[in-house]
Amino acid sequence: MKTPEPSKKDPSAPNSAKFTGTENPRHLRAITALLRHPLPRKDLDSIAGCSNGPELVAELRRRGLELPCERINFVDRDGFICRPGVYFLTATDRRKVRQWQARRMQGGFHG
């Protein structure tokens, strides 16, 4: 019996799937804010109205966005260096969201 060939797919390759869209109000608030600028996790929680930003991001990733998290150096209020994550939309993510928004508007949904 032959051993199967290893997958040629690069697991770190950007997500090329089409963004499937969402009607979830938390997703919509997060997307709107992320289109303006990158967001640290605590700000994403506050803006989206959730307490688990990483799960909200995971949901959007499952819907076709890459939505990377960049770790930054930060000094907290006690003077300690920490590395919080900042989420941002890639150029491809922005294109996917804009295409989805256009399809959504053509479909007659303007909410």
Coordinates of N, CA and C in Angstrom, one line a residue:
M1 N 0.8 -1.2 0.0 CA 0.0 0.0 0.0 C 0.9 1.2 0.0
K2 N 0.6 2.2 -0.9 CA 1.4 3.4 -1.0 C 1.0 4.4 0.1
T3 N 2.0 5.1 0.5 CA 1.7 6.2 1.4 C 1.2 7.4 0.6
P4 N 0.1 8.1 1.1 CA -0.4 9.2 0.3 C 0.6 10.3 0.2
E5 N 0.5 11.1 -0.9 CA 1.4 12.3 -1.0 C 1.0 13.3 0.0
P6 N 1.9 14.0 0.6 CA 1.6 15.1 1.5 C 0.8 16.2 0.8
S7 N 0.0 16.9 1.5 CA -0.8 17.9 0.9 C 0.2 19.0 0.4
K8 N -0.1 19.6 -0.8 CA 0.7 20.6 -1.4 C 0.2 22.0 -0.9
K9 N -1.0 22.0 -0.3 CA -1.6 23.3 0.2 C -0.7 23.8 1.3
D10 N -0.5 25.1 1.2 CA 0.3 25.8 2.2 C -0.6 26.3 3.3
P11 N -0.5 25.7 4.5 CA -1.4 26.1 5.5 C -1.3 27.6 6.0
S12 N -0.2 28.2 5.7 CA -0.1 29.6 6.0 C -0.5 30.6 4.9
A13 N -0.9 30.0 3.8 CA -1.4 30.8 2.6 C -2.6 31.6 3.0
P14 N -2.7 32.8 2.5 CA -3.9 33.7 2.8 C -5.2 33.0 2.4
N15 N -6.2 33.3 3.2 CA -7.5 32.7 3.0 C -8.1 33.2 1.7
S16 N -8.3 32.4 0.7 CA -8.8 32.8 -0.6 C -10.3 32.6 -0.8
A17 N -10.9 32.1 0.2 CA -12.3 31.9 0.1 C -13.1 33.2 0.1
K18 N -14.2 33.2 -0.6 CA -15.1 34.3 -0.7 C -15.7 34.6 0.7
F19 N -15.8 35.8 1.1 CA -16.4 36.2 2.4 C -17.9 35.9 2.3
T20 N -18.4 35.1 3.1 CA -19.8 34.6 3.0 C -20.8 35.7 3.6
G21 N -20.3 36.7 4.2 CA -21.1 37.7 4.8 C -21.7 37.3 6.1
T22 N -22.5 38.3 6.7 CA -23.1 38.1 8.0 C -24.2 39.1 8.2
E23 N -25.1 38.7 9.1 CA -26.2 39.6 9.5 C -26.0 39.8 11.0
N24 N -25.0 39.2 11.7 CA -24.8 39.2 13.1 C -24.4 40.7 13.5
P25 N -25.2 41.4 14.3 CA -24.9 42.7 14.7 C -23.5 42.9 15.2
R26 N -23.0 42.0 16.0 CA -21.6 42.1 16.5 C -20.6 42.0 15.4
H27 N -20.8 41.1 14.5 CA -19.9 41.0 13.3 C -19.9 42.4 12.5
L28 N -21.1 42.9 12.3 CA -21.3 44.1 11.5 C -20.6 45.3 12.2
R29 N -20.7 45.4 13.5 CA -20.0 46.5 14.2 C -18.5 46.3 14.2
A30 N -18.0 45.1 14.3 CA -16.6 44.8 14.2 C -16.1 45.2 12.8
I31 N -16.7 44.7 11.8 CA -16.3 45.0 10.4 C -16.3 46.5 10.2
T32 N -17.3 47.2 10.5 CA -17.4 48.6 10.3 C -16.2 49.3 11.0
A33 N -15.9 48.9 12.2 CA -14.8 49.6 12.9 C -13.4 49.2 12.3
L34 N -13.3 47.9 12.0 CA -12.0 47.5 11.4 C -11.8 48.1 10.0
L35 N -12.8 48.4 9.3 CA -12.6 49.1 8.0 C -12.0 50.5 8.3
R36 N -12.2 51.1 9.4 CA -11.7 52.4 9.8 C -10.2 52.3 10.2
H37 N -9.9 51.3 11.1 CA -8.5 51.2 11.6 C -8.4 49.9 12.4
P38 N -7.1 49.5 12.5 CA -6.9 48.2 13.4 C -7.4 48.4 14.8
L39 N -7.7 47.3 15.4 CA -8.3 47.4 16.8 C -7.6 46.4 17.7
P40 N -7.2 46.9 18.9 CA -6.7 46.0 19.9 C -7.9 45.2 20.4
R41 N -7.7 44.0 21.0 CA -8.7 43.1 21.4 C -9.7 43.8 22.3
K42 N -9.2 44.6 23.3 CA -10.1 45.2 24.3 C -11.1 46.2 23.6
D43 N -10.6 46.9 22.6 CA -11.4 47.8 21.9 C -12.4 47.1 21.0
L44 N -12.0 46.0 20.4 CA -12.9 45.2 19.6 C -14.0 44.6 20.5
D45 N -13.7 44.2 21.7 CA -14.8 43.7 22.6 C -15.8 44.8 22.9
S46 N -15.3 46.0 23.2 CA -16.2 47.1 23.5 C -17.0 47.6 22.3
I47 N -16.4 47.7 21.2 CA -17.1 48.2 20.0 C -18.2 47.1 19.5
A48 N -17.7 45.9 19.5 CA -18.6 44.8 19.0 C -19.7 44.5 20.0
G49 N -19.5 44.8 21.3 CA -20.4 44.4 22.3 C -20.3 43.0 22.7
C50 N -19.1 42.5 22.8 CA -18.9 41.1 23.2 C -17.8 41.1 24.3
S51 N -17.6 39.9 24.9 CA -16.6 39.7 25.9 C -15.5 38.7 25.5
N52 N -15.6 38.2 24.2 CA -14.7 37.3 23.7 C -14.3 37.6 22.3
G53 N -13.6 38.7 22.1 CA -13.2 39.1 20.8 C -12.5 38.1 20.0
P54 N -11.6 37.2 20.5 CA -10.9 36.2 19.7 C -11.9 35.2 19.1
E55 N -13.0 34.9 19.8 CA -14.0 34.0 19.2 C -14.8 34.7 18.1
L56 N -15.1 36.0 18.3 CA -15.8 36.8 17.3 C -14.9 36.8 16.0
V57 N -13.6 37.0 16.2 CA -12.6 37.0 15.1 C -12.6 35.6 14.4
A58 N -12.6 34.6 15.2 CA -12.6 33.2 14.7 C -13.9 33.0 13.8
E59 N -15.0 33.5 14.3 CA -16.2 33.4 13.5 C -16.1 34.1 12.1
L60 N -15.5 35.3 12.1 CA -15.3 36.0 10.9 C -14.3 35.3 10.0
R61 N -13.3 34.7 10.6 CA -12.3 33.9 9.8 C -13.0 32.7 9.1
R62 N -13.9 32.0 9.9 CA -14.6 30.9 9.3 C -15.5 31.3 8.2
R63 N -15.9 32.6 8.1 CA -16.7 33.1 7.1 C -15.9 33.6 5.9
G64 N -14.6 33.5 6.0 CA -13.8 33.8 4.8 C -12.8 34.9 4.9
L65 N -12.7 35.6 6.0 CA -11.7 36.7 6.2 C -10.4 36.1 6.8
E66 N -9.3 36.7 6.5 CA -8.1 36.3 7.1 C -7.9 37.0 8.5
L67 N -8.2 38.2 8.6 CA -8.2 39.0 9.9 C -7.0 38.7 10.8
P68 N -5.8 39.0 10.4 CA -4.7 38.6 11.2 C -4.6 39.4 12.5
C69 N -3.8 39.0 13.4 CA -3.6 39.6 14.7 C -2.1 39.9 14.8
E70 N -1.7 41.2 14.9 CA -0.3 41.5 15.1 C 0.0 41.8 16.5
R71 N 1.0 41.2 17.1 CA 1.4 41.5 18.5 C 2.3 42.7 18.5
I72 N 1.9 43.6 19.4 CA 2.7 44.9 19.5 C 3.3 44.9 20.8
N73 N 4.4 45.7 21.0 CA 5.0 46.0 22.3 C 4.2 47.2 22.9
F74 N 3.9 47.0 24.2 CA 3.1 48.0 24.9 C 3.6 48.0 26.3
V75 N 3.6 49.2 26.9 CA 3.9 49.3 28.4 C 2.6 49.5 29.1
D76 N 2.3 48.6 30.0 CA 1.0 48.7 30.8 C 1.1 49.8 31.8
R77 N 0.0 50.0 32.6 CA 0.0 51.1 33.6 C 1.0 50.9 34.7
D78 N 1.4 49.7 34.9 CA 2.4 49.4 36.0 C 3.8 49.4 35.4
G79 N 4.0 49.8 34.2 CA 5.4 49.9 33.6 C 5.9 48.6 33.1
F80 N 5.1 47.6 33.0 CA 5.5 46.3 32.5 C 5.3 46.2 31.0
I81 N 6.2 45.6 30.3 CA 6.1 45.4 28.8 C 5.2 44.2 28.6
C82 N 4.2 44.4 27.8 CA 3.3 43.3 27.4 C 3.1 43.4 25.9
R83 N 2.5 42.3 25.3 CA 2.4 42.2 23.9 C 0.9 41.9 23.5
P84 N 0.1 43.0 23.6 CA -1.3 42.8 23.2 C -1.4 42.6 21.7
G85 N -2.5 41.9 21.3 CA -2.8 41.7 19.9 C -3.7 42.8 19.3
V86 N -3.4 43.2 18.1 CA -4.2 44.2 17.3 C -4.7 43.5 16.1
Y87 N -6.0 43.5 15.9 CA -6.6 42.9 14.7 C -6.7 43.9 13.6
F88 N -6.5 43.4 12.3 CA -6.7 44.3 11.2 C -7.1 43.5 10.0
L89 N -7.8 44.2 9.1 CA -8.2 43.7 7.8 C -7.1 43.8 6.8
T90 N -6.7 42.7 6.1 CA -5.8 42.8 5.0 C -6.4 43.5 3.8
A91 N -5.6 43.8 2.8 CA -6.1 44.4 1.6 C -7.1 43.4 0.9
T92 N -6.8 42.1 1.0 CA -7.7 41.1 0.4 C -9.0 41.1 1.2
D93 N -8.9 41.2 2.6 CA -10.1 41.2 3.4 C -11.0 42.4 3.0
R94 N -10.4 43.6 2.9 CA -11.1 44.8 2.5 C -11.8 44.6 1.2
R95 N -11.2 44.0 0.2 CA -11.8 43.7 -1.1 C -13.0 42.8 -0.9
K96 N -12.8 41.7 -0.1 CA -13.9 40.8 0.1 C -15.1 41.4 0.8
V97 N -14.8 42.3 1.8 CA -15.9 43.0 2.5 C -16.6 43.9 1.5
R98 N -15.9 44.7 0.7 CA -16.5 45.7 -0.2 C -17.3 44.9 -1.2
Q99 N -16.9 43.8 -1.7 CA -17.6 43.0 -2.7 C -18.9 42.5 -2.1
W100 N -18.8 42.0 -0.8 CA -20.0 41.5 -0.1 C -21.0 42.6 0.1
Q101 N -20.5 43.8 0.5 CA -21.3 44.9 0.7 C -22.1 45.3 -0.5
A102 N -21.4 45.3 -1.7 CA -22.0 45.6 -2.9 C -23.1 44.6 -3.3
R103 N -22.8 43.3 -3.1 CA -23.8 42.3 -3.4 C -25.0 42.5 -2.4
R104 N -24.7 42.8 -1.2 CA -25.8 43.0 -0.2 C -26.7 44.1 -0.6
M105 N -26.1 45.2 -1.1 CA -26.9 46.4 -1.5 C -27.7 46.1 -2.8
Q106 N -27.1 45.3 -3.7 CA -27.9 44.9 -4.9 C -29.0 44.0 -4.6
G107 N -28.9 43.3 -3.5 CA -30.0 42.3 -3.1 C -31.2 43.0 -2.4
G108 N -31.0 44.3 -2.2 CA -32.1 45.1 -1.7 C -32.1 45.2 -0.2
F109 N -31.1 44.6 0.5 CA -31.0 44.8 2.0 C -30.1 46.0 2.3
H110 N -30.6 46.9 3.0 CA -29.9 48.1 3.3 C -29.7 48.4 4.7
G111 N -30.0 47.3 5.6 CA -30.0 47.5 7.0 C -28.6 47.3 7.5

